[in-house]
């Protein structure tokens, strides 16, 4: 499984902006949309070992997560475009930064939807507004996108009210149309709040949402005939939905796509599915396997305020594979949270040159 930190992801997004080597004025009008492709053919994408990701599209020039933003990103040289995916009331995946849409659409100006404004708790955070799971696709299509952060991207506000909310199927159709002149464009979708949509979230009427974003994603990819593993990376900040994709959803559909585990703060952030499962007493062994022994103790302390071991974790692996450790950090000094997990380093506690309980990779004691 590929690993991409948030910092690296932001770097990839910044790379898109730098790639065109142009000032904002160069793309200030619609002529940029009609220009010929400047990017040289690359088949498959990233043949030089690097790929350019249009994070939310060309969000510095058009309101993010619109077809116009994605199209412009492709014209500027993106190999992949990155839609954030949430679900509608009727189970269709659409591209929005969040399922709360008051900041990215003109929903507040639609009096017919005024009574759908509500407060919900999303991943432990109370949010007030309008939510995609309370709208059918047909209803969402009556809304128009607007700039999410006008104080930072004021030029984008002139496009407010012009573009509809795209579905994942429409994003795929765009990518297919723009794959020409030797270029094959890919998508880099992120499932947003998968635990909320599948298990915790409620609709406006109180009924469970009960929608698997992973299942809907695979269903759409298969239906659209877009399953080339060279053109798709599926990413998430949560663990469980990627495990579900790897172990059940993709094998059942006969596809095998690369998965990307996104990370937040290594020290302070807990993926929400882990927090949810800990709070609900789930069997972590059954969900995460060997992973839980390595991280569950510190996460449980953050979530519950207690650090005493949980009996459910007795079956977890006691060591951290060397390959996994190497993939995450150079040594314990680089990622302090790895040190308690590196019991592989302490099997020979009295080895010459290392203090008892030291890290085998940098000889630093825990």
mmCIF file of C-alpha atoms in Angstrom:
data_model
loop_
_atom_site.group_PDB
_atom_site.id
_atom_site.type_symbol
_atom_site.label_atom_id
_atom_site.label_comp_id
_atom_site.label_asym_id
_atom_site.label_seq_id
_atom_site.Cartn_x
_atom_site.Cartn_y
_atom_site.Cartn_z
ATOM 1 C CA UNK A 1 0.000 0.000 0.000
ATOM 2 C CA UNK A 2 1.382 3.342 -0.965
ATOM 3 C CA UNK A 3 1.833 5.886 1.820
ATOM 4 C CA UNK A 4 1.377 9.607 1.231
ATOM 5 C CA UNK A 5 1.582 12.067 4.070
ATOM 6 C CA UNK A 6 -0.518 15.202 4.126
ATOM 7 C CA UNK A 7 2.647 17.243 3.720
ATOM 8 C CA UNK A 8 3.613 15.311 0.614
ATOM 9 C CA UNK A 9 0.083 15.624 -0.682
ATOM 10 C CA UNK A 10 0.167 19.397 -0.249
ATOM 11 C CA UNK A 11 3.515 19.407 -2.020
ATOM 12 C CA UNK A 12 1.947 17.547 -4.934
ATOM 13 C CA UNK A 13 -0.810 20.125 -5.087
ATOM 14 C CA UNK A 14 1.729 22.938 -5.006
ATOM 15 C CA UNK A 15 3.635 21.221 -7.794
ATOM 16 C CA UNK A 16 0.606 21.618 -10.027
ATOM 17 C CA UNK A 17 0.597 25.377 -9.510
ATOM 18 C CA UNK A 18 4.318 25.623 -10.158
ATOM 19 C CA UNK A 19 4.188 23.328 -13.161
ATOM 20 C CA UNK A 20 2.678 25.903 -15.491
ATOM 21 C CA UNK A 21 5.395 28.436 -14.593
ATOM 22 C CA UNK A 22 2.837 31.190 -15.146
ATOM 23 C CA UNK A 23 1.398 34.031 -13.157
ATOM 24 C CA UNK A 24 -2.284 33.942 -12.111
ATOM 25 C CA UNK A 25 -2.993 36.508 -14.806
ATOM 26 C CA UNK A 26 -1.946 33.998 -17.417
ATOM 27 C CA UNK A 27 -5.034 31.940 -16.567
ATOM 28 C CA UNK A 28 -7.364 34.768 -15.631
ATOM 29 C CA UNK A 29 -9.772 34.316 -18.537
ATOM 30 C CA UNK A 30 -11.450 31.466 -20.310
ATOM 31 C CA UNK A 31 -8.791 31.443 -23.001
ATOM 32 C CA UNK A 32 -6.837 29.122 -20.701
ATOM 33 C CA UNK A 33 -9.647 26.598 -21.021
ATOM 34 C CA UNK A 34 -9.507 26.656 -24.810
ATOM 35 C CA UNK A 35 -5.753 26.495 -25.171
ATOM 36 C CA UNK A 36 -4.022 23.450 -26.543
ATOM 37 C CA UNK A 37 -2.427 20.993 -24.168
ATOM 38 C CA UNK A 38 1.004 22.195 -23.092
ATOM 39 C CA UNK A 39 1.922 19.040 -21.243
ATOM 40 C CA UNK A 40 3.981 16.529 -23.163
ATOM 41 C CA UNK A 41 2.471 13.081 -23.732
ATOM 42 C CA UNK A 42 3.075 10.685 -20.883
ATOM 43 C CA UNK A 43 1.891 7.111 -21.200
ATOM 44 C CA UNK A 44 1.485 5.889 -18.551
ATOM 45 C CA UNK A 45 1.298 9.014 -16.328
ATOM 46 C CA UNK A 46 4.457 9.823 -14.465
ATOM 47 C CA UNK A 47 6.871 7.957 -16.679
ATOM 48 C CA UNK A 48 9.732 9.921 -15.115
ATOM 49 C CA UNK A 49 8.835 8.588 -11.663
ATOM 50 C CA UNK A 50 6.771 11.635 -10.674
ATOM 51 C CA UNK A 51 3.135 12.523 -11.166
ATOM 52 C CA UNK A 52 1.387 15.881 -10.986
ATOM 53 C CA UNK A 53 -1.894 15.851 -9.041
ATOM 54 C CA UNK A 54 -4.544 18.499 -9.575
ATOM 55 C CA UNK A 55 -5.600 18.706 -5.932
ATOM 56 C CA UNK A 56 -9.310 19.635 -6.079
ATOM 57 C CA UNK A 57 -8.582 20.710 -9.642
ATOM 58 C CA UNK A 58 -6.977 24.040 -10.453
ATOM 59 C CA UNK A 59 -8.465 25.488 -7.278
ATOM 60 C CA UNK A 60 -6.373 28.641 -7.467
ATOM 61 C CA UNK A 61 -8.157 29.611 -10.701
ATOM 62 C CA UNK A 62 -11.659 28.119 -10.498
ATOM 63 C CA UNK A 63 -13.925 27.102 -7.587
ATOM 64 C CA UNK A 64 -12.647 23.733 -6.387
ATOM 65 C CA UNK A 65 -14.289 20.427 -7.220
ATOM 66 C CA UNK A 66 -16.015 21.644 -10.362
ATOM 67 C CA UNK A 67 -15.579 20.214 -13.839
ATOM 68 C CA UNK A 68 -14.107 23.542 -14.926
ATOM 69 C CA UNK A 69 -11.502 23.364 -12.175
ATOM 70 C CA UNK A 70 -10.582 19.789 -13.093
ATOM 71 C CA UNK A 71 -10.455 20.604 -16.806
ATOM 72 C CA UNK A 72 -8.160 23.553 -16.269
ATOM 73 C CA UNK A 73 -5.861 21.459 -14.055
ATOM 74 C CA UNK A 74 -5.532 18.942 -16.876
ATOM 75 C CA UNK A 75 -4.780 21.699 -19.371
ATOM 76 C CA UNK A 76 -2.111 23.028 -17.005
ATOM 77 C CA UNK A 77 -0.406 19.638 -16.921
ATOM 78 C CA UNK A 78 -1.963 17.483 -14.211
ATOM 79 C CA UNK A 79 -1.562 13.738 -14.690
ATOM 80 C CA UNK A 80 -4.288 13.048 -12.127
ATOM 81 C CA UNK A 81 -7.171 15.075 -10.763
ATOM 82 C CA UNK A 82 -8.239 14.661 -7.154
ATOM 83 C CA UNK A 83 -11.955 14.670 -6.272
ATOM 84 C CA UNK A 84 -13.116 14.437 -2.661
ATOM 85 C CA UNK A 85 -16.140 12.131 -2.587
ATOM 86 C CA UNK A 86 -19.283 12.308 -0.469
ATOM 87 C CA UNK A 87 -22.704 10.706 -0.987
ATOM 88 C CA UNK A 88 -26.160 12.063 -1.750
ATOM 89 C CA UNK A 89 -29.442 10.949 -0.184
ATOM 90 C CA UNK A 90 -29.955 8.541 -3.088
ATOM 91 C CA UNK A 91 -26.448 7.106 -2.850
ATOM 92 C CA UNK A 92 -24.665 8.913 -5.691
ATOM 93 C CA UNK A 93 -21.053 10.003 -5.186
ATOM 94 C CA UNK A 94 -20.446 13.693 -5.811
ATOM 95 C CA UNK A 95 -17.325 15.830 -5.573
ATOM 96 C CA UNK A 96 -17.324 18.182 -2.569
ATOM 97 C CA UNK A 97 -14.661 19.127 -0.068
ATOM 98 C CA UNK A 98 -17.074 18.251 2.740
ATOM 99 C CA UNK A 99 -20.576 16.837 3.020
ATOM 100 C CA UNK A 100 -21.529 20.152 4.663
ATOM 101 C CA UNK A 101 -22.076 22.381 1.633
ATOM 102 C CA UNK A 102 -22.942 25.873 2.872
ATOM 103 C CA UNK A 103 -19.362 27.011 2.233
ATOM 104 C CA UNK A 104 -19.047 25.546 -1.270
ATOM 105 C CA UNK A 105 -22.512 26.093 -2.793
ATOM 106 C CA UNK A 106 -25.279 28.671 -2.900
ATOM 107 C CA UNK A 107 -27.656 26.460 -0.901
ATOM 108 C CA UNK A 108 -28.276 29.222 1.661
ATOM 109 C CA UNK A 109 -29.910 31.335 -1.051
ATOM 110 C CA UNK A 110 -32.470 28.630 -1.877
ATOM 111 C CA UNK A 111 -35.536 29.211 0.304
ATOM 112 C CA UNK A 112 -36.961 25.820 -0.643
ATOM 113 C CA UNK A 113 -34.118 24.194 1.316
ATOM 114 C CA UNK A 114 -34.143 26.495 4.347
ATOM 115 C CA UNK A 115 -35.717 23.848 6.584
ATOM 116 C CA UNK A 116 -32.874 21.417 5.893
ATOM 117 C CA UNK A 117 -30.339 23.478 7.782
ATOM 118 C CA UNK A 118 -29.323 21.518 10.853
ATOM 119 C CA UNK A 119 -26.469 20.685 13.215
ATOM 120 C CA UNK A 120 -24.681 17.349 13.019
ATOM 121 C CA UNK A 121 -21.531 15.899 14.518
ATOM 122 C CA UNK A 122 -19.045 14.902 11.818
ATOM 123 C CA UNK A 123 -16.044 12.908 13.040
ATOM 124 C CA UNK A 124 -16.549 14.283 16.532
ATOM 125 C CA UNK A 125 -16.914 17.927 15.439
ATOM 126 C CA UNK A 126 -20.312 19.726 15.579
ATOM 127 C CA UNK A 127 -21.150 21.380 12.246
ATOM 128 C CA UNK A 128 -24.162 23.489 11.301
ATOM 129 C CA UNK A 129 -25.360 23.819 7.735
ATOM 130 C CA UNK A 130 -26.718 21.721 4.891
ATOM 131 C CA UNK A 131 -25.479 18.186 4.215
ATOM 132 C CA UNK A 132 -25.284 16.199 0.978
ATOM 133 C CA UNK A 133 -26.877 13.110 2.558
ATOM 134 C CA UNK A 134 -30.103 15.121 2.984
ATOM 135 C CA UNK A 135 -30.359 15.993 -0.736
ATOM 136 C CA UNK A 136 -31.104 13.836 -3.745
ATOM 137 C CA UNK A 137 -28.826 14.234 -6.732
ATOM 138 C CA UNK A 138 -31.588 16.058 -8.606
ATOM 139 C CA UNK A 139 -31.861 18.561 -5.753
ATOM 140 C CA UNK A 140 -28.101 19.080 -5.554
ATOM 141 C CA UNK A 141 -28.042 19.751 -9.289
ATOM 142 C CA UNK A 142 -30.176 22.856 -8.701
ATOM 143 C CA UNK A 143 -27.323 24.350 -6.638
ATOM 144 C CA UNK A 144 -24.234 26.088 -7.958
ATOM 145 C CA UNK A 145 -20.692 26.037 -6.644
ATOM 146 C CA UNK A 146 -18.966 28.982 -5.046
ATOM 147 C CA UNK A 147 -15.453 29.753 -3.825
ATOM 148 C CA UNK A 148 -14.830 28.113 -0.434
ATOM 149 C CA UNK A 149 -12.154 30.513 0.848
ATOM 150 C CA UNK A 150 -12.743 33.893 -0.860
ATOM 151 C CA UNK A 151 -10.356 35.724 1.475
ATOM 152 C CA UNK A 152 -7.481 33.653 0.071
ATOM 153 C CA UNK A 153 -8.745 33.187 -3.496
ATOM 154 C CA UNK A 154 -10.753 36.366 -4.192
ATOM 155 C CA UNK A 155 -10.440 36.107 -7.980
ATOM 156 C CA UNK A 156 -12.429 32.879 -7.931
ATOM 157 C CA UNK A 157 -15.535 34.628 -6.616
ATOM 158 C CA UNK A 158 -16.335 35.917 -10.112
ATOM 159 C CA UNK A 159 -17.165 32.319 -11.009
ATOM 160 C CA UNK A 160 -19.595 31.885 -8.105
ATOM 161 C CA UNK A 161 -22.955 30.572 -9.246
ATOM 162 C CA UNK A 162 -21.766 29.266 -12.617
ATOM 163 C CA UNK A 163 -20.880 25.618 -12.142
ATOM 164 C CA UNK A 164 -22.962 22.659 -10.908
ATOM 165 C CA UNK A 165 -21.829 19.987 -8.477
ATOM 166 C CA UNK A 166 -20.275 17.140 -10.487
ATOM 167 C CA UNK A 167 -20.829 13.449 -9.870
ATOM 168 C CA UNK A 168 -17.969 10.969 -9.886
ATOM 169 C CA UNK A 169 -19.354 9.558 -13.138
ATOM 170 C CA UNK A 170 -19.143 13.022 -14.704
ATOM 171 C CA UNK A 171 -15.569 13.421 -13.464
ATOM 172 C CA UNK A 172 -14.630 10.111 -15.090
ATOM 173 C CA UNK A 173 -16.319 11.170 -18.342
ATOM 174 C CA UNK A 174 -14.276 14.387 -18.290
ATOM 175 C CA UNK A 175 -11.046 12.457 -17.767
ATOM 176 C CA UNK A 176 -11.871 10.200 -20.686
ATOM 177 C CA UNK A 177 -12.558 13.186 -22.968
ATOM 178 C CA UNK A 178 -9.360 14.946 -21.935
ATOM 179 C CA UNK A 179 -7.200 11.841 -22.466
ATOM 180 C CA UNK A 180 -5.982 12.600 -25.955
ATOM 181 C CA UNK A 181 -2.816 13.456 -27.911
ATOM 182 C CA UNK A 182 -0.948 10.636 -26.211
ATOM 183 C CA UNK A 183 -2.013 11.571 -22.672
ATOM 184 C CA UNK A 184 -3.930 9.328 -20.302
ATOM 185 C CA UNK A 185 -5.343 11.260 -17.374
ATOM 186 C CA UNK A 186 -6.130 9.500 -14.114
ATOM 187 C CA UNK A 187 -8.176 10.169 -10.995
ATOM 188 C CA UNK A 188 -7.024 10.256 -7.361
ATOM 189 C CA UNK A 189 -10.299 10.122 -5.387
ATOM 190 C CA UNK A 190 -10.480 10.528 -1.613
ATOM 191 C CA UNK A 191 -13.310 9.023 0.421
ATOM 192 C CA UNK A 192 -14.446 11.689 2.893
ATOM 193 C CA UNK A 193 -15.741 10.637 6.326
ATOM 194 C CA UNK A 194 -16.341 6.973 5.393
ATOM 195 C CA UNK A 195 -17.112 5.917 8.979
ATOM 196 C CA UNK A 196 -19.681 8.680 9.305
ATOM 197 C CA UNK A 197 -21.438 7.684 6.090
ATOM 198 C CA UNK A 198 -21.344 3.945 6.768
ATOM 199 C CA UNK A 199 -22.021 3.676 10.498
ATOM 200 C CA UNK A 200 -22.378 6.825 12.544
ATOM 201 C CA UNK A 201 -24.182 9.420 10.438
ATOM 202 C CA UNK A 202 -27.895 10.135 10.412
ATOM 203 C CA UNK A 203 -30.109 11.747 7.833
ATOM 204 C CA UNK A 204 -32.286 14.738 8.611
ATOM 205 C CA UNK A 205 -35.158 12.434 9.559
ATOM 206 C CA UNK A 206 -32.967 10.490 11.969
ATOM 207 C CA UNK A 207 -32.528 7.383 9.857
ATOM 208 C CA UNK A 208 -28.980 5.954 9.506
ATOM 209 C CA UNK A 209 -27.181 6.935 6.312
ATOM 210 C CA UNK A 210 -25.713 3.437 5.988
ATOM 211 C CA UNK A 211 -23.775 4.138 2.784
ATOM 212 C CA UNK A 212 -20.379 2.579 2.075
ATOM 213 C CA UNK A 213 -18.350 5.110 0.110
ATOM 214 C CA UNK A 214 -15.928 2.359 -0.892
ATOM 215 C CA UNK A 215 -18.709 0.178 -2.290
ATOM 216 C CA UNK A 216 -20.217 3.103 -4.198
ATOM 217 C CA UNK A 217 -16.796 4.038 -5.539
ATOM 218 C CA UNK A 218 -16.081 0.539 -6.851
ATOM 219 C CA UNK A 219 -19.608 0.309 -8.266
ATOM 220 C CA UNK A 220 -19.165 3.567 -10.183
ATOM 221 C CA UNK A 221 -15.715 2.703 -11.503
ATOM 222 C CA UNK A 222 -16.952 -0.637 -12.831
ATOM 223 C CA UNK A 223 -20.116 0.884 -14.300
ATOM 224 C CA UNK A 224 -18.070 3.534 -16.119
ATOM 225 C CA UNK A 225 -15.512 1.013 -17.370
ATOM 226 C CA UNK A 226 -12.711 2.905 -15.648
ATOM 227 C CA UNK A 227 -10.652 0.340 -13.733
ATOM 228 C CA UNK A 228 -7.125 0.650 -15.129
ATOM 229 C CA UNK A 229 -4.846 0.488 -12.047
ATOM 230 C CA UNK A 230 -2.385 2.819 -13.774
ATOM 231 C CA UNK A 231 -5.007 5.563 -13.793
ATOM 232 C CA UNK A 232 -6.560 5.326 -10.332
ATOM 233 C CA UNK A 233 -5.334 5.763 -6.768
ATOM 234 C CA UNK A 234 -7.895 5.541 -3.948
ATOM 235 C CA UNK A 235 -6.971 7.438 -0.812
ATOM 236 C CA UNK A 236 -8.318 8.024 2.677
ATOM 237 C CA UNK A 237 -7.309 9.360 6.074
ATOM 238 C CA UNK A 238 -9.115 6.405 7.644
ATOM 239 C CA UNK A 239 -7.874 2.827 7.767
ATOM 240 C CA UNK A 240 -10.913 0.588 7.857
ATOM 241 C CA UNK A 241 -12.423 1.612 4.530
ATOM 242 C CA UNK A 242 -9.126 0.954 2.733
ATOM 243 C CA UNK A 243 -8.918 -2.464 4.406
ATOM 244 C CA UNK A 244 -12.476 -3.187 3.245
ATOM 245 C CA UNK A 245 -11.566 -2.158 -0.287
ATOM 246 C CA UNK A 246 -8.451 -4.330 -0.316
ATOM 247 C CA UNK A 247 -9.909 -7.442 1.290
ATOM 248 C CA UNK A 248 -13.473 -7.590 0.001
ATOM 249 C CA UNK A 249 -14.837 -4.850 -2.248
ATOM 250 C CA UNK A 250 -12.187 -4.854 -4.969
ATOM 251 C CA UNK A 251 -11.732 -8.661 -5.097
ATOM 252 C CA UNK A 252 -15.513 -9.089 -5.381
ATOM 253 C CA UNK A 253 -15.518 -6.715 -8.361
ATOM 254 C CA UNK A 254 -12.498 -8.358 -9.968
ATOM 255 C CA UNK A 255 -10.322 -5.253 -9.803
ATOM 256 C CA UNK A 256 -7.095 -4.392 -8.000
ATOM 257 C CA UNK A 257 -6.317 -0.698 -7.582
ATOM 258 C CA UNK A 258 -3.523 0.985 -5.603
ATOM 259 C CA UNK A 259 -4.572 2.381 -2.220
ATOM 260 C CA UNK A 260 -3.046 5.392 -0.507
ATOM 261 C CA UNK A 261 -3.044 5.830 3.270
ATOM 262 C CA UNK A 262 -3.091 9.526 4.094
ATOM 263 C CA UNK A 263 -1.650 10.662 7.415
ATOM 264 C CA UNK A 264 -2.251 13.682 9.601
ATOM 265 C CA UNK A 265 -0.130 14.595 12.635
ATOM 266 C CA UNK A 266 1.796 11.461 13.628
ATOM 267 C CA UNK A 267 1.790 12.456 17.294
ATOM 268 C CA UNK A 268 -1.623 13.945 17.920
ATOM 269 C CA UNK A 269 -4.123 12.809 15.286
ATOM 270 C CA UNK A 270 -6.153 9.610 15.378
ATOM 271 C CA UNK A 271 -7.925 8.327 12.237
ATOM 272 C CA UNK A 272 -11.596 8.668 12.987
ATOM 273 C CA UNK A 273 -12.475 5.029 12.337
ATOM 274 C CA UNK A 274 -10.005 4.054 15.061
ATOM 275 C CA UNK A 275 -11.494 6.573 17.487
ATOM 276 C CA UNK A 276 -14.983 5.339 16.672
ATOM 277 C CA UNK A 277 -14.105 1.673 17.085
ATOM 278 C CA UNK A 278 -12.293 2.297 20.358
ATOM 279 C CA UNK A 279 -15.226 4.267 21.724
ATOM 280 C CA UNK A 280 -17.645 1.497 20.757
ATOM 281 C CA UNK A 281 -15.581 -1.372 22.129
ATOM 282 C CA UNK A 282 -14.928 -2.971 18.761
ATOM 283 C CA UNK A 283 -12.593 -5.934 18.391
ATOM 284 C CA UNK A 284 -9.525 -4.227 16.988
ATOM 285 C CA UNK A 285 -7.828 -7.550 16.220
ATOM 286 C CA UNK A 286 -10.619 -8.468 13.838
ATOM 287 C CA UNK A 287 -10.586 -5.079 12.102
ATOM 288 C CA UNK A 288 -6.921 -4.101 11.945
ATOM 289 C CA UNK A 289 -4.989 -7.282 12.673
ATOM 290 C CA UNK A 290 -1.327 -6.882 13.642
ATOM 291 C CA UNK A 291 -1.522 -3.130 13.352
ATOM 292 C CA UNK A 292 -3.420 -2.668 16.601
ATOM 293 C CA UNK A 293 -0.624 -3.682 18.999
ATOM 294 C CA UNK A 294 1.639 -1.093 17.427
ATOM 295 C CA UNK A 295 -0.648 1.897 17.825
ATOM 296 C CA UNK A 296 -3.759 1.080 19.785
ATOM 297 C CA UNK A 297 -2.312 1.794 23.231
ATOM 298 C CA UNK A 298 -1.402 5.402 22.535
ATOM 299 C CA UNK A 299 -4.581 5.981 20.542
ATOM 300 C CA UNK A 300 -6.735 4.545 23.318
ATOM 301 C CA UNK A 301 -5.076 6.887 25.779
ATOM 302 C CA UNK A 302 -5.917 9.871 23.580
ATOM 303 C CA UNK A 303 -9.497 8.758 22.981
ATOM 304 C CA UNK A 304 -10.447 7.564 26.475
ATOM 305 C CA UNK A 305 -7.842 9.172 28.718
ATOM 306 C CA UNK A 306 -6.649 5.735 29.888
ATOM 307 C CA UNK A 307 -3.612 3.766 28.845
ATOM 308 C CA UNK A 308 -4.209 0.370 30.497
ATOM 309 C CA UNK A 309 -4.035 -2.430 27.906
ATOM 310 C CA UNK A 310 -7.325 -3.728 26.570
ATOM 311 C CA UNK A 311 -7.818 -7.547 26.709
ATOM 312 C CA UNK A 312 -9.109 -7.451 23.136
ATOM 313 C CA UNK A 313 -5.587 -6.649 21.967
ATOM 314 C CA UNK A 314 -3.945 -9.816 23.303
ATOM 315 C CA UNK A 315 -3.996 -11.476 19.923
ATOM 316 C CA UNK A 316 -2.225 -8.633 18.169
ATOM 317 C CA UNK A 317 1.260 -9.068 16.809
ATOM 318 C CA UNK A 318 3.989 -8.135 19.270
ATOM 319 C CA UNK A 319 6.502 -6.885 16.778
ATOM 320 C CA UNK A 320 6.654 -4.380 13.973
ATOM 321 C CA UNK A 321 7.899 -5.758 10.644
ATOM 322 C CA UNK A 322 11.140 -4.194 9.541
ATOM 323 C CA UNK A 323 9.732 -3.308 6.129
ATOM 324 C CA UNK A 324 6.843 -1.463 7.731
ATOM 325 C CA UNK A 325 9.178 0.472 10.001
ATOM 326 C CA UNK A 326 11.458 1.381 7.120
ATOM 327 C CA UNK A 327 8.525 2.565 5.084
ATOM 328 C CA UNK A 328 7.405 4.997 7.756
ATOM 329 C CA UNK A 329 10.547 6.488 9.197
ATOM 330 C CA UNK A 330 14.307 6.509 8.934
ATOM 331 C CA UNK A 331 14.620 5.645 12.625
ATOM 332 C CA UNK A 332 12.989 6.233 15.978
ATOM 333 C CA UNK A 333 14.451 9.716 16.161
ATOM 334 C CA UNK A 334 12.596 10.670 12.992
ATOM 335 C CA UNK A 335 9.231 9.319 14.191
ATOM 336 C CA UNK A 336 9.132 9.123 17.958
ATOM 337 C CA UNK A 337 5.824 7.288 17.978
ATOM 338 C CA UNK A 338 7.487 4.284 16.374
ATOM 339 C CA UNK A 339 9.789 3.579 19.289
ATOM 340 C CA UNK A 340 7.319 1.728 21.531
ATOM 341 C CA UNK A 341 6.399 -0.440 18.566
ATOM 342 C CA UNK A 342 9.884 -1.484 17.575
ATOM 343 C CA UNK A 343 10.129 -4.554 19.822
ATOM 344 C CA UNK A 344 11.854 -6.257 16.924
ATOM 345 C CA UNK A 345 14.758 -4.039 17.908
ATOM 346 C CA UNK A 346 14.889 -5.308 21.453
ATOM 347 C CA UNK A 347 15.008 -9.072 21.005
ATOM 348 C CA UNK A 348 18.717 -8.939 21.783
ATOM 349 C CA UNK A 349 18.618 -6.322 24.486
ATOM 350 C CA UNK A 350 22.191 -6.896 25.562
ATOM 351 C CA UNK A 351 23.751 -6.703 22.112
ATOM 352 C CA UNK A 352 27.136 -4.952 22.143
ATOM 353 C CA UNK A 353 26.991 -1.253 21.449
ATOM 354 C CA UNK A 354 23.321 -0.797 22.396
ATOM 355 C CA UNK A 355 21.747 0.011 25.686
ATOM 356 C CA UNK A 356 19.047 -2.373 26.954
ATOM 357 C CA UNK A 357 15.761 -1.624 25.206
ATOM 358 C CA UNK A 358 17.420 0.489 22.523
ATOM 359 C CA UNK A 359 16.305 0.961 18.960
ATOM 360 C CA UNK A 360 18.217 -1.418 16.708
ATOM 361 C CA UNK A 361 18.258 1.094 13.879
ATOM 362 C CA UNK A 362 19.860 4.051 15.639
ATOM 363 C CA UNK A 363 21.002 2.545 18.989
ATOM 364 C CA UNK A 364 18.930 5.063 20.906
ATOM 365 C CA UNK A 365 17.305 3.879 24.123
ATOM 366 C CA UNK A 366 13.561 4.071 24.626
#
